[in-house]
PDB file of C-alpha atoms and ligand atoms in Angstrom:
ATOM      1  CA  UNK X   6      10.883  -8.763  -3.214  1.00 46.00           C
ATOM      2  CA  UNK X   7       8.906  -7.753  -6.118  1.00 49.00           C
ATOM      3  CA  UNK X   8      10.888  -4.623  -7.016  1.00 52.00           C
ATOM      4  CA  UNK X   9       8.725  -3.304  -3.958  1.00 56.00           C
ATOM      5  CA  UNK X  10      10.604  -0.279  -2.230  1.00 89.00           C
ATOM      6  CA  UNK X  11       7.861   2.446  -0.917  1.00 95.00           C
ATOM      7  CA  UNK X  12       4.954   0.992   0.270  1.00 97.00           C
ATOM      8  CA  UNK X  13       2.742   3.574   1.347  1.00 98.00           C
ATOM      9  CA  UNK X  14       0.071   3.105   4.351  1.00 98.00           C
ATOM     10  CA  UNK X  15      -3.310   5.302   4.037  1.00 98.00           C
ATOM     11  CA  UNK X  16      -6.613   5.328   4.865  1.00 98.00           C
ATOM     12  CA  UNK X  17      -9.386   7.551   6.728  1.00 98.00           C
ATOM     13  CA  UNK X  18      -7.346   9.061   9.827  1.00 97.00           C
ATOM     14  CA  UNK X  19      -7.999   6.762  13.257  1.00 98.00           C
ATOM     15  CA  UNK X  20      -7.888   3.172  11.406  1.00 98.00           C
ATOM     16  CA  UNK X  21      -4.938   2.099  12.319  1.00 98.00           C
ATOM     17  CA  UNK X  22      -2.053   3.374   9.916  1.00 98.00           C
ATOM     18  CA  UNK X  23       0.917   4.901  12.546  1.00 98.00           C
ATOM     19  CA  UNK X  24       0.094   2.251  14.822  1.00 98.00           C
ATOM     20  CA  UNK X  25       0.310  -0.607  11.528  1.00 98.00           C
ATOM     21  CA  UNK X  26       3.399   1.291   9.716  1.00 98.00           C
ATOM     22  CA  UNK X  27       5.361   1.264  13.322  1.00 98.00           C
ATOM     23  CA  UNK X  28       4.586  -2.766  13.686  1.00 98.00           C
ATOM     24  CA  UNK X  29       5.613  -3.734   9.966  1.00 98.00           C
ATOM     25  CA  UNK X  30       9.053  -1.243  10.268  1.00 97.00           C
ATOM     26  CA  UNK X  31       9.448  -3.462  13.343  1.00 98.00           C
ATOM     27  CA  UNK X  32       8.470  -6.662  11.619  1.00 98.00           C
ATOM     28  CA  UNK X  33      10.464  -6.255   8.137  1.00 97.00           C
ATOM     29  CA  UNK X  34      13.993  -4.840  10.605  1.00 96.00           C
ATOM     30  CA  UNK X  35      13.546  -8.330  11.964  1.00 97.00           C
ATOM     31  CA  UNK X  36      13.070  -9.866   9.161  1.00 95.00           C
ATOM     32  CA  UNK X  37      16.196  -8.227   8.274  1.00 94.00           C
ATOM     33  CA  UNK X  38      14.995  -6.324   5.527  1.00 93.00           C
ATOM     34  CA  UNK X  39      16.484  -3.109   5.493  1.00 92.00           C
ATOM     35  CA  UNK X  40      13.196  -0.906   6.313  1.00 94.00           C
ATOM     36  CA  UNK X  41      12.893   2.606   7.124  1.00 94.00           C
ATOM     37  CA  UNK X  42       9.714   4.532   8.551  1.00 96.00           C
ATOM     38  CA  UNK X  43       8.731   8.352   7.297  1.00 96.00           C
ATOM     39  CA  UNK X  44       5.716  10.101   8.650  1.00 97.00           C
ATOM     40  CA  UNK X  45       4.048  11.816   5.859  1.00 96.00           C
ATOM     41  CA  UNK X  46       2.562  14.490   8.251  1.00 94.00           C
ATOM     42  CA  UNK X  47       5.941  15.264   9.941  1.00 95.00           C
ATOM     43  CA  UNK X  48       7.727  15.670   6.627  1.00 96.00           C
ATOM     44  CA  UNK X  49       4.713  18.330   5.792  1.00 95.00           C
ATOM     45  CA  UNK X  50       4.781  20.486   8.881  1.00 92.00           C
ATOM     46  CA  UNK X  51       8.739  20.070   9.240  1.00 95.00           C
ATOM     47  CA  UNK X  52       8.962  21.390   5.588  1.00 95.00           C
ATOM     48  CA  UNK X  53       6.241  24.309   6.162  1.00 94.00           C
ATOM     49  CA  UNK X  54       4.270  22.682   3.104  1.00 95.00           C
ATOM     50  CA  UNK X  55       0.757  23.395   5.027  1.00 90.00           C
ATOM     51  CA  UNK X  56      -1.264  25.939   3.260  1.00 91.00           C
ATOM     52  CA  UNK X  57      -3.019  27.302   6.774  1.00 87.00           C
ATOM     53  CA  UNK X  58      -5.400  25.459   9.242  1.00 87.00           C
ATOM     54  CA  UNK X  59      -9.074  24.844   8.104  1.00 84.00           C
ATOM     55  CA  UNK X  60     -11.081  26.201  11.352  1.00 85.00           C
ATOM     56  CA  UNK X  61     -14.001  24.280   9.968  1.00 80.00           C
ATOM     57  CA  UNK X  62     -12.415  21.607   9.200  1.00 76.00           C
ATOM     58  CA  UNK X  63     -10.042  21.217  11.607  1.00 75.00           C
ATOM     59  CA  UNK X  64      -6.903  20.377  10.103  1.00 79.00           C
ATOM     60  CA  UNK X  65      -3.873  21.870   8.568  1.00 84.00           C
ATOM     61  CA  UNK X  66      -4.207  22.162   4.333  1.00 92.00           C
ATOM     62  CA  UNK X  67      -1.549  20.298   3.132  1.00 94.00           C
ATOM     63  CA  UNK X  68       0.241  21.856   0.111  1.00 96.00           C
ATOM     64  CA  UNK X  69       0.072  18.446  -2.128  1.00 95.00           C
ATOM     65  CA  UNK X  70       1.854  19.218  -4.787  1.00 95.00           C
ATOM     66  CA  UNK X  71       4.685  20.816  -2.276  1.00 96.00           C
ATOM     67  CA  UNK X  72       4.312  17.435  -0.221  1.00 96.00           C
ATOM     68  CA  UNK X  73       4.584  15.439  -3.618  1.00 95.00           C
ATOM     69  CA  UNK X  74       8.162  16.667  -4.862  1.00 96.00           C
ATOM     70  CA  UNK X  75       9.767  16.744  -1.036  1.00 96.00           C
ATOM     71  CA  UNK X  76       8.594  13.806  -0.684  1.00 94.00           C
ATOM     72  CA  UNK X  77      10.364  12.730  -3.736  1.00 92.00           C
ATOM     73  CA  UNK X  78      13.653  14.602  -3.079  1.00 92.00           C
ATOM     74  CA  UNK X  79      14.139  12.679   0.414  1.00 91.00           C
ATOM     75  CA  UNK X  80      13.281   9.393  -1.250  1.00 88.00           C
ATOM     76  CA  UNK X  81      15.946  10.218  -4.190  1.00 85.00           C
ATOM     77  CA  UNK X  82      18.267  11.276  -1.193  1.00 83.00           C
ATOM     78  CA  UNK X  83      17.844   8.102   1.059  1.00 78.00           C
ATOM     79  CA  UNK X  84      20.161   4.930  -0.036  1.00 65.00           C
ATOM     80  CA  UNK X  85      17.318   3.193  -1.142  1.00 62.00           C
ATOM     81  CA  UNK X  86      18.914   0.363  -2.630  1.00 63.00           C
ATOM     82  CA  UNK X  87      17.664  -2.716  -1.281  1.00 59.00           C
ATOM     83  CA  UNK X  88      15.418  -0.735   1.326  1.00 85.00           C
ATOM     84  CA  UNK X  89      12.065  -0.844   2.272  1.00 94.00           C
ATOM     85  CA  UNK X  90      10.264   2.864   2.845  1.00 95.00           C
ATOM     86  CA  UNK X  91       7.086   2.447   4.655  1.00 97.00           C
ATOM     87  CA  UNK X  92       5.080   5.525   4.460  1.00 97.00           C
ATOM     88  CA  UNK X  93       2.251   6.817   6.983  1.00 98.00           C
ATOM     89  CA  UNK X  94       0.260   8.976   6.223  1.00 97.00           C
ATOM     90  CA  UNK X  95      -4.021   9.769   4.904  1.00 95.00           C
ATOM     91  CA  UNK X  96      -1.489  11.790   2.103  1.00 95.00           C
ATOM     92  CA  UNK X  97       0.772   9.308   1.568  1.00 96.00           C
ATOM     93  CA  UNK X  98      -1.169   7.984  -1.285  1.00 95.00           C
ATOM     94  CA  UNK X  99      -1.079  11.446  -3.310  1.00 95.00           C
ATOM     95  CA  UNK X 100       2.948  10.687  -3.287  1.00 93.00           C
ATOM     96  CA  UNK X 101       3.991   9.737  -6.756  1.00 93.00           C
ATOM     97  CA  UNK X 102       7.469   8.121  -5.514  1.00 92.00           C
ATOM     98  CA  UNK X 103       5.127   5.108  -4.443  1.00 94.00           C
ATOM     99  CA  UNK X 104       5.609   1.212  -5.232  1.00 94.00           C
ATOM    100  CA  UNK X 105       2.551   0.035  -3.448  1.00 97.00           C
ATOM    101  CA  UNK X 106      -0.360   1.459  -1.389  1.00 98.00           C
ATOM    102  CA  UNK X 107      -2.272  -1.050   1.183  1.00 98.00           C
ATOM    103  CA  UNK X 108      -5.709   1.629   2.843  1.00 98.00           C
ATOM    104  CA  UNK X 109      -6.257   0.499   5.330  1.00 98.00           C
ATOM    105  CA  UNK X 110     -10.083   0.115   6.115  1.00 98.00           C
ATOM    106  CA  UNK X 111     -12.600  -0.314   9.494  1.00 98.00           C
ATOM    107  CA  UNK X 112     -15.921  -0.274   9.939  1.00 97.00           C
ATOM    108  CA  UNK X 113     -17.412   2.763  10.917  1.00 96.00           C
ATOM    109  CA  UNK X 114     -18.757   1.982  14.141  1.00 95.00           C
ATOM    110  CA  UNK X 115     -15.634   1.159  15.293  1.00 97.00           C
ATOM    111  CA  UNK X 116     -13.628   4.347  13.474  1.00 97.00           C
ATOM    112  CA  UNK X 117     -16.634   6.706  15.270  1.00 97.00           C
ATOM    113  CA  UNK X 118     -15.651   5.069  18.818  1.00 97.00           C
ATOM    114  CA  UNK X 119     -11.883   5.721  18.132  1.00 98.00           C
ATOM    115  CA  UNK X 120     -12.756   9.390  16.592  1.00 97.00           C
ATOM    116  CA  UNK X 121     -14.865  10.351  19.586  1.00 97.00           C
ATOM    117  CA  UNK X 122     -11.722   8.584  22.483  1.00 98.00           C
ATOM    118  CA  UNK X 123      -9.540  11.519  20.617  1.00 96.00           C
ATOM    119  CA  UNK X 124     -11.915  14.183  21.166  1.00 95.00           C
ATOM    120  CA  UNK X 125     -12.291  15.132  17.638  1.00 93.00           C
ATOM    121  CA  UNK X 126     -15.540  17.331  16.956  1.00 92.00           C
ATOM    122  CA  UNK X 127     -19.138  16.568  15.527  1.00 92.00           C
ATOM    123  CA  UNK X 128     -18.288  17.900  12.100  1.00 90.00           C
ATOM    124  CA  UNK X 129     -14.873  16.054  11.970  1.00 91.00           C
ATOM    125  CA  UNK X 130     -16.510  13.113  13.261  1.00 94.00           C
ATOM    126  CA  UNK X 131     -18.812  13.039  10.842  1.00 93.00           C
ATOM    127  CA  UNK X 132     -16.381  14.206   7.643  1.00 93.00           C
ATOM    128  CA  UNK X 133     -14.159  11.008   8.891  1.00 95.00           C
ATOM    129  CA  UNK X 134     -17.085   8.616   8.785  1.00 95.00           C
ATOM    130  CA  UNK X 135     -18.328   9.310   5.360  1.00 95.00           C
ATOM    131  CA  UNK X 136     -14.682   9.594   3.849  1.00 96.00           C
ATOM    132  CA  UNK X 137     -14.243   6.351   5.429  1.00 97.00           C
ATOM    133  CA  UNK X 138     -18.054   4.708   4.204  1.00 96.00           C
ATOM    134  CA  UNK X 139     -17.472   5.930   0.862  1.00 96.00           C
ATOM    135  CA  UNK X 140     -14.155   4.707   0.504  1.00 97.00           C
ATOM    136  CA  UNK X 141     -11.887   7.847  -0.171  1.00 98.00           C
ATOM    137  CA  UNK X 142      -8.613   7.184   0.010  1.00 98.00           C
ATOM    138  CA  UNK X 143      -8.746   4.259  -2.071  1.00 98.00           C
ATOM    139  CA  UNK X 144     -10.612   6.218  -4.556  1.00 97.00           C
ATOM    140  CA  UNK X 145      -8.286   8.695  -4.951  1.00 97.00           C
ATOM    141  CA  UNK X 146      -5.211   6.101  -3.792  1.00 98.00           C
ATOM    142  CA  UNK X 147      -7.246   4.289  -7.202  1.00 97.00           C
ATOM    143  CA  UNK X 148      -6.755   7.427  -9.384  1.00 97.00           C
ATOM    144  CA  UNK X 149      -3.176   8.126  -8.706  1.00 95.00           C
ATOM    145  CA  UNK X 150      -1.588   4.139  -8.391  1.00 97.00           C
ATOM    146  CA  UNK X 151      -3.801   2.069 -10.112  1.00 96.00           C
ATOM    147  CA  UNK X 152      -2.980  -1.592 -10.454  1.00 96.00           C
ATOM    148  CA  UNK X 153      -0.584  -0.710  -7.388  1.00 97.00           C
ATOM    149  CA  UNK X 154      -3.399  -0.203  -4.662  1.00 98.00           C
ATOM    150  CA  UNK X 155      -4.236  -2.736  -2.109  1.00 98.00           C
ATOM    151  CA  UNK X 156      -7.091  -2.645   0.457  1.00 98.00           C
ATOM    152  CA  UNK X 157      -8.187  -4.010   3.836  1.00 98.00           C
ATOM    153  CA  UNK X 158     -10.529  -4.589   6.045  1.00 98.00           C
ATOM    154  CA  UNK X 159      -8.750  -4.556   9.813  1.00 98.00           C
ATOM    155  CA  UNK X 160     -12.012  -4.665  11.666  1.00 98.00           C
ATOM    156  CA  UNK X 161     -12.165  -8.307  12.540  1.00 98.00           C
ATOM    157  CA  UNK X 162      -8.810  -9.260  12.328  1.00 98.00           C
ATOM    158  CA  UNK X 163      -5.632  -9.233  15.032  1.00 98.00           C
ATOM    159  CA  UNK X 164      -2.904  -7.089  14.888  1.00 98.00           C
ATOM    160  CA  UNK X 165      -1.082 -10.038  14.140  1.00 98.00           C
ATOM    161  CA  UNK X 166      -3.176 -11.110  11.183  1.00 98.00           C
ATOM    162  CA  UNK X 167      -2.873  -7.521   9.820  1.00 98.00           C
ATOM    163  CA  UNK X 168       0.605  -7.508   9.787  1.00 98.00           C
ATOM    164  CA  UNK X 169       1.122 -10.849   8.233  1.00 98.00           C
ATOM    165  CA  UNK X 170      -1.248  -9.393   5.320  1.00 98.00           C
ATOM    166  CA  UNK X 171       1.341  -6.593   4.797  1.00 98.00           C
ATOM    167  CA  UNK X 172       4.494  -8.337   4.672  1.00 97.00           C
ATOM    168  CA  UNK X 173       2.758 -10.730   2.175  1.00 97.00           C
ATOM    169  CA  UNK X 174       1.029  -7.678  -0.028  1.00 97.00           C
ATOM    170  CA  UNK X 175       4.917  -6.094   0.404  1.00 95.00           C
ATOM    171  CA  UNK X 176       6.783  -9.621  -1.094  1.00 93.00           C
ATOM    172  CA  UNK X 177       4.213  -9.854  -3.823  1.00 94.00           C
ATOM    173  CA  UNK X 178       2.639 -13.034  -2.182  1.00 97.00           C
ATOM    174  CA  UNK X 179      -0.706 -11.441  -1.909  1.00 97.00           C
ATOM    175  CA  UNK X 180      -2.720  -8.651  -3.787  1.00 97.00           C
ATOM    176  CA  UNK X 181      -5.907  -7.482  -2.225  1.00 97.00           C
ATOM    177  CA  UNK X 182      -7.579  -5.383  -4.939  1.00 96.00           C
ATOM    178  CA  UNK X 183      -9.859  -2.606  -4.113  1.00 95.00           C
ATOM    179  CA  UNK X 184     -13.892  -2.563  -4.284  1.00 94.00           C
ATOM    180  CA  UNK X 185     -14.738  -5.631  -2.020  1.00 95.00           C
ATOM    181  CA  UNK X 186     -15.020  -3.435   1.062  1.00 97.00           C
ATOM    182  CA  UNK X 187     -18.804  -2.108   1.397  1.00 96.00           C
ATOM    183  CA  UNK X 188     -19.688  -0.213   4.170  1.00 96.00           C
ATOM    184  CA  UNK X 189     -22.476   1.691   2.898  1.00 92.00           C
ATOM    185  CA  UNK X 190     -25.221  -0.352   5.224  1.00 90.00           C
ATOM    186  CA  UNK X 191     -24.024   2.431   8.001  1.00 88.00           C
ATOM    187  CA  UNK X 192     -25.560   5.278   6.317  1.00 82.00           C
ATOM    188  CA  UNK X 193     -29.183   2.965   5.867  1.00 84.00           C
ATOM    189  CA  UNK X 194     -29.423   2.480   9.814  1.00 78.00           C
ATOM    190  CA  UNK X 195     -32.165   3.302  11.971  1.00 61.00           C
ATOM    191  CA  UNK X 196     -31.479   6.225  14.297  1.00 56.00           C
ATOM    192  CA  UNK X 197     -27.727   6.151  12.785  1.00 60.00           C
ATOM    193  CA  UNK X 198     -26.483   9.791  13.651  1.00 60.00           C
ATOM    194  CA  UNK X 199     -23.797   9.802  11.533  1.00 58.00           C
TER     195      UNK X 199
HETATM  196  P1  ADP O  28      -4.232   6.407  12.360  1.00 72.93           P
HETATM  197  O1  ADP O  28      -2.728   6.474  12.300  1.00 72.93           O
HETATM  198  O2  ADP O  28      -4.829   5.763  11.142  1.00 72.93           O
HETATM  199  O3  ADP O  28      -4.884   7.708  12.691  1.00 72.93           O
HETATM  200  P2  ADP O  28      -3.810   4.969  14.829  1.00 72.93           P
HETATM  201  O4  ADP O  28      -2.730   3.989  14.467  1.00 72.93           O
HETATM  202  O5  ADP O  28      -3.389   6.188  15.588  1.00 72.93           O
HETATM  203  O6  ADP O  28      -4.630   5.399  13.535  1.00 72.93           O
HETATM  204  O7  ADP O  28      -4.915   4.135  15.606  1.00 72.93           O
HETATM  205  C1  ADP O  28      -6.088   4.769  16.119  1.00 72.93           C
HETATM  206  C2  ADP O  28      -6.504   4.044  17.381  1.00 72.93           C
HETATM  207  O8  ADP O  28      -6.958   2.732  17.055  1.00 72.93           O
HETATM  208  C3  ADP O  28      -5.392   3.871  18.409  1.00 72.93           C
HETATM  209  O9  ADP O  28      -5.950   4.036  19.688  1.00 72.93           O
HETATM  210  C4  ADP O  28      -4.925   2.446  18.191  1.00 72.93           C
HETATM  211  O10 ADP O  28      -4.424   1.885  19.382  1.00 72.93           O
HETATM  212  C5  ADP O  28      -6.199   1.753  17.768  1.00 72.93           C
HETATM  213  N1  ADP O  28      -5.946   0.672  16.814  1.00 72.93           N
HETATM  214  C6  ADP O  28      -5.242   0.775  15.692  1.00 72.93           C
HETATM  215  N2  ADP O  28      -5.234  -0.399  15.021  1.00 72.93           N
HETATM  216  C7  ADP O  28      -5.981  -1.256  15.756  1.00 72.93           C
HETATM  217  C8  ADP O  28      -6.374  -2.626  15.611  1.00 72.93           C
HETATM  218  N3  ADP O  28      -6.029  -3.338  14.540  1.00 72.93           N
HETATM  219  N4  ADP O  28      -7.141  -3.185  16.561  1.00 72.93           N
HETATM  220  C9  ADP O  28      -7.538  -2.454  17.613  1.00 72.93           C
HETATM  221  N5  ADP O  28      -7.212  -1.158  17.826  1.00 72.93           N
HETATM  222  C10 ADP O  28      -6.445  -0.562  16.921  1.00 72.93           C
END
């Protein structure tokens, strides 16, 4: 198992994570590996570790360094012996109680089309697209967990096939190092509002 006990699941917000963390909890239970499933955004707004909500931005501030040691309370809380944590969360990554990260990555036309289906404005539109074509999260995934951080690209690939990737990157059968994913050719396009 590769000593592998938090395995945290980032990347820009719409690419998949909840609906890829949910799946693999699933997946590893039957398995039978004992899994459990924390929501990184829950834990902050149950807690009160948001700083206020950005009206330009849109979103509550997170207090990370609040986020950071709760997070690392309930993990030192849980039984974690033998279990599997899978964390969801665009914060998860700041989280220093963290045996793996995978960032989960999409191409932007497709993250724009799920961004505008939940209504989300121009500006946070657009903030979300160049977070996600300059790679953010697994920059800063990169500063805090390097050597531990694992990317992919979900755009062409199943459900299925995703999940398989996981489970392997969570056993130690796979490692899919950061920097191969480019998706800088979106901001070069003709006519491409961003
Ligand atoms: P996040 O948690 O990263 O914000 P979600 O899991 O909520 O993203 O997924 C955003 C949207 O994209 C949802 O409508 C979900 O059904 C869809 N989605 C997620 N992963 C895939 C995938 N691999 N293929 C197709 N659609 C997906």
């Amino acid at each position: 198992m590769d000593n592998c006990k938090v395995v945290c699941i980032t990347g820009t917000p719409g690419v998949g994570k909840t609906t890829i963390s949910k799946l693999l909890n699933e997946k590893l239970l039957k398995k039978g590996f004992k899994s459990k499933l924390f929501f990184i955004n829950e834990i902050a707004i149950n807690h009160d570790l948001t700083l206020g909500y950005d009206e330009e931005k849109g979103f509550n501030v997170v207090d990370i360094n609040k986020l950071n040691k709760k997070f690392s309370e309930i993990m030192a809380d849980e039984n974690t012996e033998n279990e599997i944590a899978i964390v969801d969360g665009h914060l998860s990554h700041f989280c220093s109680r963290c045996d793996k990260v995978i960032v989960l990555r999409v191409k932007p036309d497709i993250l724009k089309n799920r961004l505008i289906k939940r209504n989300y404005s121009d500006n946070k539109i657009k903030d979300n697209l160049e977070s996600e074509v300059l790679a953010i999260c697994s920059y800063e995934a990169n500063e805090f967990h390097k050597g531990k951080v694992n990317e992919l690209d979900t755009s062409d690939l199943k459900v299925s096939q995703i999940l398989e990737i996981c489970m392997d990157i969570i056993q130690g059968k796979t490692y899919m190092s950061i920097g191969n994913i480019d998706f800088m050719d979106y901001f070069l396009k003709d006519n491409q509002q961003i």
